[in-house]
Amino acid sequence: MISSCTGSSSTASTVYGIFYILSQHTRRYRTPQPSPMFAVTDMCAQANTDYTENMNHQGGRRVPNPYAGSENYNCFGCAPHNKTGLRMEFVRHDDGSVTSDWEPRREFEGFPGVVHGGIQAALADETAAWMIHAVLGTAGVTKELHTRYHKPARFEDGPFHIEARETGREGREVEITVTISGRAQGATNALDATSAQGASNPGVTDGTLFTTAVCRFAIFSADYARKRLGFPGAEAFEPGPEAFDPGGEDVDPS
């Protein structure tokens, strides 16, 4: 076809022009483009190292749920009366981390015998939110959640041990890294792990890391969170943390 076109210079120019355009498109699609997820990959890799260094720490106190009994409270993550929810409970530790030992139920299944990935993301997000409550003494809203699934979290590996800790702060945003591991031995949830005197054993994991999530939250002053988000105040999370002042001006999340 090309040889039949070479008799006309204008036609040949047109054909060569088409081939040139196609070659440029092909080259563009074949050129690797930088991905913002590379930064998240680095964060997850660092989180894996931090997890190995910090796993199996002992001690802590159960975090009370001051929302329980409140009107219109039916949180999927932490409402104890929500029959279809996760019904999570939490323990706060002296190192600034918050943990939860969670027993999976079959309604949270993805592939047969595996906890659904979306449920794992919800576990991470909820634990991060309660770290803000119990450690920073305020409330926030999720801006980003990047999740890496290392291996299937099977029901037989539960109860699962979820741990959240602050790994970065910039202005009014806080980065919290959450790990989900198995198995939490000796306790099926945070409430069972805590005595009336406040001593606790949050569960000892077997070292198997299933999921790492890097969460970024926009946080608000305690006064604003109390007025607009229904936050009960840092003192409600006895022993209450000192309320964190993010500085600057609060922006309505709605």
mmCIF file of C-alpha atoms in Angstrom:
data_model
loop_
_atom_site.group_PDB
_atom_site.id
_atom_site.type_symbol
_atom_site.label_atom_id
_atom_site.label_comp_id
_atom_site.label_asym_id
_atom_site.label_seq_id
_atom_site.Cartn_x
_atom_site.Cartn_y
_atom_site.Cartn_z
ATOM 1 C CA MET A 1 0.000 0.000 0.000
ATOM 2 C CA ILE A 2 2.845 2.328 0.782
ATOM 3 C CA SER A 3 4.543 1.659 -2.542
ATOM 4 C CA SER A 4 1.370 2.538 -4.404
ATOM 5 C CA CYS A 5 1.295 5.848 -2.618
ATOM 6 C CA THR A 6 4.840 6.863 -3.358
ATOM 7 C CA GLY A 7 3.856 8.244 -6.756
ATOM 8 C CA SER A 8 2.320 11.243 -5.101
ATOM 9 C CA SER A 9 4.510 13.351 -2.852
ATOM 10 C CA SER A 10 1.500 14.847 -1.060
ATOM 11 C CA THR A 11 0.012 11.419 -0.426
ATOM 12 C CA ALA A 12 3.362 10.085 0.773
ATOM 13 C CA SER A 13 3.734 13.024 3.129
ATOM 14 C CA THR A 14 0.294 12.316 4.539
ATOM 15 C CA VAL A 15 1.084 8.624 5.081
ATOM 16 C CA TYR A 16 4.424 9.368 6.725
ATOM 17 C CA GLY A 17 2.694 11.951 8.902
ATOM 18 C CA ILE A 18 0.191 9.352 10.076
ATOM 19 C CA PHE A 19 2.986 6.893 10.889
ATOM 20 C CA TYR A 20 4.836 9.605 12.794
ATOM 21 C CA ILE A 21 1.784 10.420 14.905
ATOM 22 C CA LEU A 22 1.200 6.728 15.633
ATOM 23 C CA SER A 23 4.825 6.252 16.616
ATOM 24 C CA GLN A 24 4.631 9.165 19.041
ATOM 25 C CA HIS A 25 1.487 7.740 20.671
ATOM 26 C CA THR A 26 3.112 4.326 20.956
ATOM 27 C CA ARG A 27 6.236 5.832 22.476
ATOM 28 C CA ARG A 28 4.169 7.820 24.953
ATOM 29 C CA TYR A 29 2.227 4.784 26.143
ATOM 30 C CA ARG A 30 5.402 2.736 26.488
ATOM 31 C CA THR A 31 7.225 5.330 28.560
ATOM 32 C CA PRO A 32 6.933 4.533 32.285
ATOM 33 C CA GLN A 33 5.195 7.303 34.170
ATOM 34 C CA PRO A 34 5.939 8.110 37.825
ATOM 35 C CA SER A 35 3.155 7.034 40.163
ATOM 36 C CA PRO A 36 2.194 8.772 43.403
ATOM 37 C CA MET A 37 1.678 5.291 44.843
ATOM 38 C CA PHE A 38 5.464 4.829 44.925
ATOM 39 C CA ALA A 39 5.554 7.113 47.950
ATOM 40 C CA VAL A 40 2.835 5.040 49.596
ATOM 41 C CA THR A 41 4.808 1.878 48.836
ATOM 42 C CA ASP A 42 7.792 3.360 50.666
ATOM 43 C CA MET A 43 5.592 4.236 53.630
ATOM 44 C CA CYS A 44 4.189 0.704 53.756
ATOM 45 C CA ALA A 45 7.689 -0.762 53.626
ATOM 46 C CA GLN A 46 8.759 1.433 56.532
ATOM 47 C CA ALA A 47 5.599 0.479 58.388
ATOM 48 C CA ASN A 48 6.503 -3.190 58.029
ATOM 49 C CA THR A 49 9.854 -2.494 59.685
ATOM 50 C CA ASP A 50 8.213 -0.515 62.477
ATOM 51 C CA TYR A 51 5.666 -3.299 62.961
ATOM 52 C CA THR A 52 8.372 -5.908 63.451
ATOM 53 C CA GLU A 53 10.137 -3.710 65.983
ATOM 54 C CA ASN A 54 7.001 -2.883 67.983
ATOM 55 C CA MET A 55 4.890 -6.055 67.884
ATOM 56 C CA ASN A 56 4.037 -8.006 71.028
ATOM 57 C CA HIS A 57 4.339 -5.021 73.357
ATOM 58 C CA GLN A 58 2.379 -5.526 76.552
ATOM 59 C CA GLY A 59 0.348 -3.331 78.879
ATOM 60 C CA GLY A 60 -2.277 -0.688 78.309
ATOM 61 C CA ARG A 61 -5.737 0.356 79.381
ATOM 62 C CA ARG A 62 -9.094 -0.250 77.816
ATOM 63 C CA VAL A 63 -10.494 2.826 76.073
ATOM 64 C CA PRO A 64 -14.087 3.451 77.212
ATOM 65 C CA ASN A 65 -16.713 4.098 74.562
ATOM 66 C CA PRO A 66 -18.427 7.353 75.601
ATOM 67 C CA TYR A 67 -20.718 7.188 72.560
ATOM 68 C CA ALA A 68 -22.456 4.029 73.801
ATOM 69 C CA GLY A 69 -26.058 4.797 74.671
ATOM 70 C CA SER A 70 -26.075 8.054 72.716
ATOM 71 C CA GLU A 71 -29.069 8.787 70.532
ATOM 72 C CA ASN A 72 -28.545 8.077 66.820
ATOM 73 C CA TYR A 73 -25.240 6.317 67.515
ATOM 74 C CA ASN A 74 -24.978 3.276 65.258
ATOM 75 C CA CYS A 75 -21.385 3.341 63.995
ATOM 76 C CA PHE A 76 -20.509 0.390 61.768
ATOM 77 C CA GLY A 77 -17.054 0.239 63.296
ATOM 78 C CA CYS A 78 -17.529 0.638 67.044
ATOM 79 C CA ALA A 79 -21.197 0.616 68.091
ATOM 80 C CA PRO A 80 -21.515 -2.381 70.442
ATOM 81 C CA HIS A 81 -25.229 -2.788 69.682
ATOM 82 C CA ASN A 82 -24.864 -2.747 65.873
ATOM 83 C CA LYS A 83 -25.533 -6.398 65.022
ATOM 84 C CA THR A 84 -24.185 -6.006 61.488
ATOM 85 C CA GLY A 85 -21.156 -3.927 62.489
ATOM 86 C CA LEU A 86 -17.572 -4.662 63.488
ATOM 87 C CA ARG A 87 -18.237 -3.893 67.190
ATOM 88 C CA MET A 88 -14.606 -2.995 67.820
ATOM 89 C CA GLU A 89 -13.133 -2.202 71.240
ATOM 90 C CA PHE A 90 -9.772 -0.607 71.919
ATOM 91 C CA VAL A 91 -6.786 -0.521 74.263
ATOM 92 C CA ARG A 92 -4.453 2.470 74.635
ATOM 93 C CA HIS A 93 -0.772 1.931 75.408
ATOM 94 C CA ASP A 94 1.895 4.083 77.009
ATOM 95 C CA ASP A 95 3.875 4.171 73.757
ATOM 96 C CA GLY A 96 1.051 6.128 72.075
ATOM 97 C CA SER A 97 -0.404 3.240 70.112
ATOM 98 C CA VAL A 98 -3.989 1.993 70.140
ATOM 99 C CA THR A 99 -4.830 -1.664 69.535
ATOM 100 C CA SER A 100 -7.866 -3.853 69.058
ATOM 101 C CA ASP A 101 -8.232 -7.629 69.088
ATOM 102 C CA TRP A 102 -11.034 -8.546 66.729
ATOM 103 C CA GLU A 103 -12.822 -11.829 66.047
ATOM 104 C CA PRO A 104 -14.095 -12.095 62.429
ATOM 105 C CA ARG A 105 -17.618 -13.254 61.594
ATOM 106 C CA ARG A 106 -18.759 -15.022 58.436
ATOM 107 C CA GLU A 107 -20.779 -12.054 57.202
ATOM 108 C CA PHE A 108 -17.445 -10.289 56.633
ATOM 109 C CA GLU A 109 -16.196 -12.914 54.190
ATOM 110 C CA GLY A 110 -14.838 -12.158 50.719
ATOM 111 C CA PHE A 111 -13.308 -15.182 49.033
ATOM 112 C CA PRO A 112 -14.228 -18.368 50.914
ATOM 113 C CA GLY A 113 -12.559 -18.343 54.313
ATOM 114 C CA VAL A 114 -10.954 -14.900 53.832
ATOM 115 C CA VAL A 115 -11.868 -11.603 55.498
ATOM 116 C CA HIS A 116 -13.046 -9.164 52.807
ATOM 117 C CA GLY A 117 -10.457 -6.537 51.880
ATOM 118 C CA GLY A 118 -12.959 -3.727 52.383
ATOM 119 C CA ILE A 119 -13.609 -4.933 55.913
ATOM 120 C CA GLN A 120 -9.880 -4.901 56.609
ATOM 121 C CA ALA A 121 -9.717 -1.301 55.362
ATOM 122 C CA ALA A 122 -12.616 -0.416 57.675
ATOM 123 C CA LEU A 123 -10.814 -2.037 60.623
ATOM 124 C CA ALA A 124 -7.750 0.080 59.893
ATOM 125 C CA ASP A 125 -9.721 3.299 59.453
ATOM 126 C CA GLU A 126 -11.690 2.796 62.666
ATOM 127 C CA THR A 127 -8.615 2.011 64.749
ATOM 128 C CA ALA A 128 -6.863 5.107 63.387
ATOM 129 C CA ALA A 129 -9.879 7.253 64.281
ATOM 130 C CA TRP A 130 -9.853 5.943 67.840
ATOM 131 C CA MET A 131 -6.142 6.632 68.133
ATOM 132 C CA ILE A 132 -6.982 10.270 67.410
ATOM 133 C CA HIS A 133 -9.687 10.159 70.107
ATOM 134 C CA ALA A 134 -7.696 8.371 72.786
ATOM 135 C CA VAL A 135 -4.191 9.735 72.176
ATOM 136 C CA LEU A 136 -4.641 13.158 70.567
ATOM 137 C CA GLY A 137 -7.841 13.967 72.442
ATOM 138 C CA THR A 138 -9.809 15.261 69.476
ATOM 139 C CA ALA A 139 -11.558 14.062 66.306
ATOM 140 C CA GLY A 140 -10.829 14.114 62.598
ATOM 141 C CA VAL A 141 -12.018 12.894 59.225
ATOM 142 C CA THR A 142 -10.268 10.556 56.813
ATOM 143 C CA LYS A 143 -8.701 12.214 53.763
ATOM 144 C CA GLU A 144 -6.728 9.282 52.357
ATOM 145 C CA LEU A 145 -6.429 5.571 53.057
ATOM 146 C CA HIS A 146 -3.796 3.492 51.247
ATOM 147 C CA THR A 147 -3.944 -0.223 51.942
ATOM 148 C CA ARG A 148 -1.479 -2.975 51.097
ATOM 149 C CA TYR A 149 -2.611 -6.585 51.448
ATOM 150 C CA HIS A 150 0.418 -8.779 52.109
ATOM 151 C CA LYS A 151 -1.415 -12.102 52.272
ATOM 152 C CA PRO A 152 -4.989 -13.375 52.725
ATOM 153 C CA ALA A 153 -6.360 -12.861 56.238
ATOM 154 C CA ARG A 154 -8.146 -16.160 56.774
ATOM 155 C CA PHE A 155 -10.783 -16.688 59.434
ATOM 156 C CA GLU A 156 -8.697 -19.459 60.953
ATOM 157 C CA ASP A 157 -5.956 -16.883 61.667
ATOM 158 C CA GLY A 158 -8.205 -14.839 63.956
ATOM 159 C CA PRO A 159 -8.679 -13.222 66.340
ATOM 160 C CA PHE A 160 -6.757 -10.480 64.561
ATOM 161 C CA HIS A 161 -4.567 -7.906 66.267
ATOM 162 C CA ILE A 162 -4.925 -4.368 64.874
ATOM 163 C CA GLU A 163 -2.461 -1.680 65.894
ATOM 164 C CA ALA A 164 -2.464 2.043 65.049
ATOM 165 C CA ARG A 165 0.268 4.572 65.738
ATOM 166 C CA GLU A 166 1.076 8.087 64.552
ATOM 167 C CA THR A 167 3.822 8.132 61.926
ATOM 168 C CA GLY A 168 3.723 11.707 60.674
ATOM 169 C CA ARG A 169 2.217 15.140 61.107
ATOM 170 C CA GLU A 170 2.024 18.132 58.795
ATOM 171 C CA GLY A 171 -0.025 21.158 59.737
ATOM 172 C CA ARG A 172 -3.562 20.029 60.454
ATOM 173 C CA GLU A 173 -3.054 16.571 58.980
ATOM 174 C CA VAL A 174 -1.922 13.464 60.829
ATOM 175 C CA GLU A 175 -0.591 10.277 59.255
ATOM 176 C CA ILE A 176 -1.434 7.065 61.102
ATOM 177 C CA THR A 177 -0.083 3.658 60.143
ATOM 178 C CA VAL A 178 -2.186 0.616 60.988
ATOM 179 C CA THR A 179 -1.175 -3.048 60.877
ATOM 180 C CA ILE A 180 -3.432 -6.096 60.952
ATOM 181 C CA SER A 181 -1.787 -9.278 62.119
ATOM 182 C CA GLY A 182 -2.695 -12.653 63.591
ATOM 183 C CA ARG A 183 -3.212 -14.183 65.850
ATOM 184 C CA ALA A 184 -4.226 -12.430 69.045
ATOM 185 C CA GLN A 185 -3.781 -15.165 71.630
ATOM 186 C CA GLY A 186 -5.406 -15.230 75.030
ATOM 187 C CA ALA A 187 -8.079 -12.621 74.318
ATOM 188 C CA THR A 188 -10.822 -12.335 71.724
ATOM 189 C CA ASN A 189 -11.352 -8.604 72.189
ATOM 190 C CA ALA A 190 -10.066 -5.616 74.096
ATOM 191 C CA LEU A 191 -12.791 -5.787 76.729
ATOM 192 C CA ASP A 192 -11.975 -9.393 77.644
ATOM 193 C CA ALA A 193 -8.297 -8.449 77.791
ATOM 194 C CA THR A 194 -8.787 -5.772 80.431
ATOM 195 C CA SER A 195 -9.427 -6.284 84.111
ATOM 196 C CA ALA A 196 -11.488 -4.020 86.347
ATOM 197 C CA GLN A 197 -8.244 -2.493 87.644
ATOM 198 C CA GLY A 198 -7.239 -1.447 84.147
ATOM 199 C CA ALA A 199 -4.370 -3.892 83.607
ATOM 200 C CA SER A 200 -4.536 -5.527 80.205
ATOM 201 C CA ASN A 201 -2.955 -7.993 77.869
ATOM 202 C CA PRO A 202 -3.904 -6.866 74.351
ATOM 203 C CA GLY A 203 -3.053 -10.266 72.905
ATOM 204 C CA VAL A 204 0.199 -11.673 71.596
ATOM 205 C CA THR A 205 0.458 -11.910 67.836
ATOM 206 C CA ASP A 206 2.171 -14.746 66.037
ATOM 207 C CA GLY A 207 4.072 -12.245 63.883
ATOM 208 C CA THR A 208 2.140 -12.823 60.647
ATOM 209 C CA LEU A 209 1.448 -9.471 59.007
ATOM 210 C CA PHE A 210 -1.607 -9.501 56.746
ATOM 211 C CA THR A 211 -2.339 -5.853 56.024
ATOM 212 C CA THR A 212 -0.701 -2.437 56.313
ATOM 213 C CA ALA A 213 -2.715 0.758 55.913
ATOM 214 C CA VAL A 214 -1.454 4.331 55.844
ATOM 215 C CA CYS A 215 -4.239 6.732 56.821
ATOM 216 C CA ARG A 216 -4.189 10.505 56.531
ATOM 217 C CA PHE A 217 -6.658 12.423 58.682
ATOM 218 C CA ALA A 218 -7.636 16.078 58.787
ATOM 219 C CA ILE A 219 -7.912 16.889 62.485
ATOM 220 C CA PHE A 220 -9.840 19.611 64.285
ATOM 221 C CA SER A 221 -9.529 21.458 67.544
ATOM 222 C CA ALA A 222 -11.270 19.758 70.460
ATOM 223 C CA ASP A 223 -13.731 22.662 70.783
ATOM 224 C CA TYR A 224 -14.719 22.473 67.123
ATOM 225 C CA ALA A 225 -14.958 18.675 67.227
ATOM 226 C CA ARG A 226 -17.248 18.927 70.251
ATOM 227 C CA LYS A 227 -19.544 21.481 68.604
ATOM 228 C CA ARG A 228 -19.728 20.094 65.063
ATOM 229 C CA LEU A 229 -18.776 16.414 65.196
ATOM 230 C CA GLY A 230 -20.381 15.344 68.447
ATOM 231 C CA PHE A 231 -17.017 14.661 70.065
ATOM 232 C CA PRO A 232 -17.586 14.104 73.804
ATOM 233 C CA GLY A 233 -14.265 15.672 74.808
ATOM 234 C CA ALA A 234 -10.857 14.262 75.679
ATOM 235 C CA GLU A 235 -11.903 13.760 79.296
ATOM 236 C CA ALA A 236 -14.462 11.151 78.194
ATOM 237 C CA PHE A 237 -11.661 8.780 77.205
ATOM 238 C CA GLU A 238 -10.566 8.183 80.782
ATOM 239 C CA PRO A 239 -7.757 8.391 81.558
ATOM 240 C CA GLY A 240 -8.231 11.333 79.240
ATOM 241 C CA PRO A 241 -5.399 12.516 77.000
ATOM 242 C CA GLU A 242 -4.379 16.139 76.790
ATOM 243 C CA ALA A 243 -6.392 17.693 73.982
ATOM 244 C CA PHE A 244 -4.264 18.256 70.891
ATOM 245 C CA ASP A 245 -4.348 21.734 69.385
ATOM 246 C CA PRO A 246 -3.723 21.481 65.629
ATOM 247 C CA GLY A 247 -3.431 25.248 65.265
ATOM 248 C CA GLY A 248 -4.800 27.290 62.398
ATOM 249 C CA GLU A 249 -8.477 27.583 61.503
ATOM 250 C CA ASP A 250 -10.995 24.740 61.506
ATOM 251 C CA VAL A 251 -12.629 24.012 58.156
ATOM 252 C CA ASP A 252 -16.139 22.556 58.079
ATOM 253 C CA PRO A 253 -15.785 18.968 56.762
ATOM 254 C CA SER A 254 -19.248 19.130 55.194
#
